[in-house]
Amino acid sequence: IVFIDEIDKLCGSSSDHPSTSVTTGGSSSSNKGEGVQRELLTLVEGCAVPTRYGSIRTDFILFIASGAFHNKSPSDLLPELQGRFPVRVTLQPLKKEDLIQILSTKKFNLLVQTVQLLATEGVEVEFTDCGVEAMAAFAQLINRTQQDVGARRLNTVMHRVLEDLSYAAPRRRGQKVVVDATFVENRLKEFDLTKQDNLSRYIL
């Protein structure tokens, strides 16, 4: 199985994004994208690829492609390439429960990374269930009201919540910090969700 991510980046230039058609060195980025699509088409249709372990036939490889397609459409791809990906599935936006699971149950998740990172400064950090839920709810809200960037929003939210603590960590050596719902709300209440300029700082 071969997974091809961000295939939407190979779509032709759009009138909504004239910058994608800027010519550099005699060829536009849209032409480059089309060239990559044709190379992929050769692999998806089936060919022999030489490797250090010998020749590999791609006829027996399942290709799965994905893309955000916020400002593009799968129909912007080459028709021949579209025909090689006949099954299309639209994913639903992540719910709060999904974000909580990503934030807390995955191996080496953001919570574990943060705890270990601040532990190097001698600061003990504990995330409560209500604190994790509050961060997930806020990330979901920003994704719903602005551009939906999925689970990547959690990284930005956590950075805002722990920004002051990260800079003050050397002075708080030996202390324990509990990140609960109140802690999260106090750190995020300064961001008025009705103001575009405040929301822009959450857009990755």
One Martini backbone bead per residue (centre of mass of N, CA, C, O) as a GRO file, in nm:
protein
  204
    1ILE     BB    1   0.095   0.037   0.024
    2VAL     BB    2   0.035   0.371  -0.108
    3PHE     BB    3   0.061   0.700   0.030
    4ILE     BB    4  -0.078   1.010  -0.098
    5ASP     BB    5  -0.017   1.326  -0.005
    6GLU     BB    6  -0.124   1.626  -0.115
    7ILE     BB    7  -0.251   1.617  -0.417
    8ASP     BB    8  -0.373   1.910  -0.443
    9LYS     BB    9  -0.089   2.049  -0.514
   10LEU     BB   10  -0.119   1.939  -0.832
   11CYS     BB   11  -0.306   2.130  -0.920
   12GLY     BB   12  -0.412   2.359  -1.101
   13SER     BB   13  -0.449   2.667  -1.152
   14SER     BB   14  -0.619   2.941  -0.997
   15SER     BB   15  -0.797   3.237  -0.988
   16ASP     BB   16  -0.773   3.251  -0.667
   17HIS     BB   17  -0.446   3.171  -0.730
   18PRO     BB   18  -0.220   3.341  -0.907
   19SER     BB   19   0.057   3.254  -0.772
   20THR     BB   20   0.063   2.955  -0.900
   21SER     BB   21   0.134   3.091  -1.206
   22VAL     BB   22   0.416   3.167  -1.167
   23THR     BB   23   0.699   3.220  -1.340
   24THR     BB   24   0.990   2.989  -1.323
   25GLY     BB   25   1.226   2.930  -1.541
   26GLY     BB   26   0.985   2.880  -1.777
   27SER     BB   27   0.794   2.740  -1.549
   28SER     BB   28   0.514   2.655  -1.406
   29SER     BB   29   0.365   2.511  -1.134
   30SER     BB   30   0.137   2.378  -1.298
   31ASN     BB   31   0.324   2.221  -1.490
   32LYS     BB   32   0.468   2.064  -1.270
   33GLY     BB   33   0.217   1.923  -1.160
   34GLU     BB   34   0.152   1.773  -1.424
   35GLY     BB   35   0.416   1.614  -1.437
   36VAL     BB   36   0.373   1.458  -1.172
   37GLN     BB   37   0.109   1.324  -1.254
   38ARG     BB   38   0.230   1.159  -1.490
   39GLU     BB   39   0.423   0.998  -1.316
   40LEU     BB   40   0.205   0.872  -1.135
   41LEU     BB   41   0.044   0.734  -1.358
   42THR     BB   42   0.257   0.526  -1.427
   43LEU     BB   43   0.250   0.384  -1.150
   44VAL     BB   44  -0.059   0.324  -1.129
   45GLU     BB   45  -0.086   0.159  -1.398
   46GLY     BB   46   0.196   0.019  -1.436
   47CYS     BB   47   0.530  -0.079  -1.343
   48ALA     BB   48   0.882  -0.087  -1.345
   49VAL     BB   49   1.088  -0.060  -1.050
   50PRO     BB   50   1.402   0.012  -0.974
   51THR     BB   51   1.597  -0.147  -0.722
   52ARG     BB   52   1.817  -0.282  -0.490
   53TYR     BB   53   1.603  -0.546  -0.490
   54GLY     BB   54   1.489  -0.486  -0.761
   55SER     BB   55   1.217  -0.536  -0.945
   56ILE     BB   56   0.901  -0.350  -0.929
   57ARG     BB   57   0.566  -0.401  -0.941
   58THR     BB   58   0.273  -0.180  -0.941
   59ASP     BB   59   0.018  -0.368  -0.987
   60PHE     BB   60   0.030  -0.468  -0.657
   61ILE     BB   61  -0.045  -0.169  -0.572
   62LEU     BB   62  -0.199   0.036  -0.339
   63PHE     BB   63  -0.342   0.350  -0.406
   64ILE     BB   64  -0.352   0.639  -0.184
   65ALA     BB   65  -0.525   0.952  -0.184
   66SER     BB   66  -0.481   1.293  -0.052
   67GLY     BB   67  -0.678   1.599   0.031
   68ALA     BB   68  -0.817   1.901   0.104
   69PHE     BB   69  -0.960   2.088  -0.112
   70HIS     BB   70  -1.039   2.393  -0.052
   71ASN     BB   71  -0.956   2.536  -0.360
   72LYS     BB   72  -1.016   2.261  -0.483
   73SER     BB   73  -1.051   1.979  -0.712
   74PRO     BB   74  -1.043   1.662  -0.829
   75SER     BB   75  -1.111   1.772  -1.127
   76ASP     BB   76  -0.816   1.915  -1.157
   77LEU     BB   77  -0.715   1.670  -1.241
   78LEU     BB   78  -0.624   1.440  -1.431
   79PRO     BB   79  -0.832   1.231  -1.588
   80GLU     BB   80  -0.651   0.978  -1.575
   81LEU     BB   81  -0.603   0.996  -1.264
   82GLN     BB   82  -0.895   0.986  -1.174
   83GLY     BB   83  -0.952   0.696  -1.294
   84ARG     BB   84  -0.742   0.562  -1.073
   85PHE     BB   85  -0.956   0.706  -0.852
   86PRO     BB   86  -1.277   0.599  -0.811
   87VAL     BB   87  -1.268   0.635  -0.498
   88ARG     BB   88  -1.458   0.856  -0.288
   89VAL     BB   89  -1.384   1.030   0.026
   90THR     BB   90  -1.542   1.220   0.279
   91LEU     BB   91  -1.432   1.386   0.542
   92GLN     BB   92  -1.495   1.465   0.861
   93PRO     BB   93  -1.486   1.663   1.103
   94LEU     BB   94  -1.349   1.701   1.395
   95LYS     BB   95  -1.425   1.621   1.703
   96LYS     BB   96  -1.386   1.654   2.030
   97GLU     BB   97  -1.334   1.352   2.082
   98ASP     BB   98  -1.107   1.326   1.875
   99LEU     BB   99  -0.915   1.538   2.000
  100ILE     BB  100  -0.885   1.399   2.271
  101GLN     BB  101  -0.760   1.140   2.164
  102ILE     BB  102  -0.514   1.271   2.025
  103LEU     BB  103  -0.411   1.427   2.287
  104SER     BB  104  -0.407   1.151   2.499
  105THR     BB  105  -0.377   0.840   2.353
  106LYS     BB  106  -0.138   0.877   2.197
  107LYS     BB  107   0.167   0.817   2.116
  108PHE     BB  108   0.342   1.082   2.187
  109ASN     BB  109   0.183   1.311   2.270
  110LEU     BB  110   0.150   1.638   2.358
  111LEU     BB  111   0.139   1.589   2.662
  112VAL     BB  112   0.394   1.420   2.693
  113GLN     BB  113   0.588   1.623   2.565
  114THR     BB  114   0.535   1.856   2.764
  115VAL     BB  115   0.607   1.717   3.028
  116GLN     BB  116   0.902   1.644   2.942
  117LEU     BB  117   1.001   1.925   2.871
  118LEU     BB  118   0.945   2.063   3.156
  119ALA     BB  119   1.115   1.858   3.321
  120THR     BB  120   1.393   1.980   3.231
  121GLU     BB  121   1.310   2.243   3.426
  122GLY     BB  122   1.155   2.127   3.692
  123VAL     BB  123   0.853   2.095   3.585
  124GLU     BB  124   0.533   1.999   3.692
  125VAL     BB  125   0.284   1.855   3.479
  126GLU     BB  126  -0.083   1.858   3.486
  127PHE     BB  127  -0.352   1.700   3.316
  128THR     BB  128  -0.675   1.733   3.301
  129ASP     BB  129  -0.970   1.644   3.170
  130CYS     BB  130  -1.091   1.934   3.155
  131GLY     BB  131  -0.847   2.061   3.011
  132VAL     BB  132  -0.852   1.887   2.756
  133GLU     BB  133  -1.144   1.957   2.677
  134ALA     BB  134  -1.104   2.263   2.644
  135MET     BB  135  -0.894   2.250   2.414
  136ALA     BB  136  -1.068   2.086   2.216
  137ALA     BB  137  -1.307   2.285   2.200
  138PHE     BB  138  -1.143   2.526   2.092
  139ALA     BB  139  -1.033   2.389   1.836
  140GLN     BB  140  -1.310   2.330   1.713
  141LEU     BB  141  -1.410   2.621   1.697
  142ILE     BB  142  -1.189   2.731   1.507
  143ASN     BB  143  -1.239   2.527   1.278
  144ARG     BB  144  -1.540   2.616   1.232
  145THR     BB  145  -1.484   2.942   1.191
  146GLN     BB  146  -1.243   2.851   1.028
  147GLN     BB  147  -0.997   2.696   0.916
  148ASP     BB  148  -0.964   2.352   0.863
  149VAL     BB  149  -0.672   2.176   1.019
  150GLY     BB  150  -0.741   2.000   1.242
  151ALA     BB  151  -0.507   1.869   1.465
  152ARG     BB  152  -0.308   2.115   1.436
  153ARG     BB  153  -0.458   2.307   1.632
  154LEU     BB  154  -0.352   2.192   1.903
  155ASN     BB  155  -0.068   2.310   1.894
  156THR     BB  156  -0.155   2.610   1.913
  157VAL     BB  157  -0.322   2.598   2.171
  158MET     BB  158  -0.099   2.490   2.358
  159HIS     BB  159   0.092   2.725   2.317
  160ARG     BB  160  -0.098   2.940   2.443
  161VAL     BB  161  -0.139   2.807   2.721
  162LEU     BB  162   0.204   2.761   2.766
  163GLU     BB  163   0.372   3.014   2.712
  164ASP     BB  164   0.440   3.138   2.992
  165LEU     BB  165   0.553   2.878   3.120
  166SER     BB  166   0.790   2.833   2.927
  167TYR     BB  167   0.941   3.106   3.002
  168ALA     BB  168   0.914   3.048   3.333
  169ALA     BB  169   1.047   2.772   3.407
  170PRO     BB  170   1.327   2.847   3.543
  171ARG     BB  171   1.159   3.000   3.789
  172ARG     BB  172   0.976   2.710   3.845
  173ARG     BB  173   1.146   2.526   3.992
  174GLY     BB  174   0.971   2.265   4.169
  175GLN     BB  175   0.698   2.295   4.045
  176LYS     BB  176   0.338   2.266   4.018
  177VAL     BB  177   0.118   2.225   3.731
  178VAL     BB  178  -0.230   2.269   3.672
  179VAL     BB  179  -0.425   2.176   3.386
  180ASP     BB  180  -0.727   2.317   3.363
  181ALA     BB  181  -1.007   2.476   3.272
  182THR     BB  182  -0.930   2.743   3.408
  183PHE     BB  183  -0.651   2.776   3.288
  184VAL     BB  184  -0.742   2.778   2.991
  185GLU     BB  185  -0.948   3.013   3.005
  186ASN     BB  186  -0.746   3.231   3.106
  187ARG     BB  187  -0.559   3.208   2.845
  188LEU     BB  188  -0.817   3.243   2.620
  189LYS     BB  189  -1.003   3.498   2.690
  190GLU     BB  190  -0.844   3.719   2.515
  191PHE     BB  191  -0.986   3.573   2.271
  192ASP     BB  192  -1.188   3.707   2.038
  193LEU     BB  193  -1.408   3.536   1.826
  194THR     BB  194  -1.512   3.810   1.666
  195LYS     BB  195  -1.208   3.854   1.581
  196GLN     BB  196  -1.001   3.825   1.317
  197ASP     BB  197  -0.718   3.905   1.437
  198ASN     BB  198  -0.723   3.686   1.661
  199LEU     BB  199  -0.771   3.432   1.481
  200SER     BB  200  -0.511   3.449   1.296
  201ARG     BB  201  -0.309   3.323   1.517
  202TYR     BB  202  -0.438   3.017   1.452
  203ILE     BB  203  -0.328   3.014   1.171
  204LEU     BB  204  -0.111   2.793   0.988
   0.00000   0.00000   0.00000
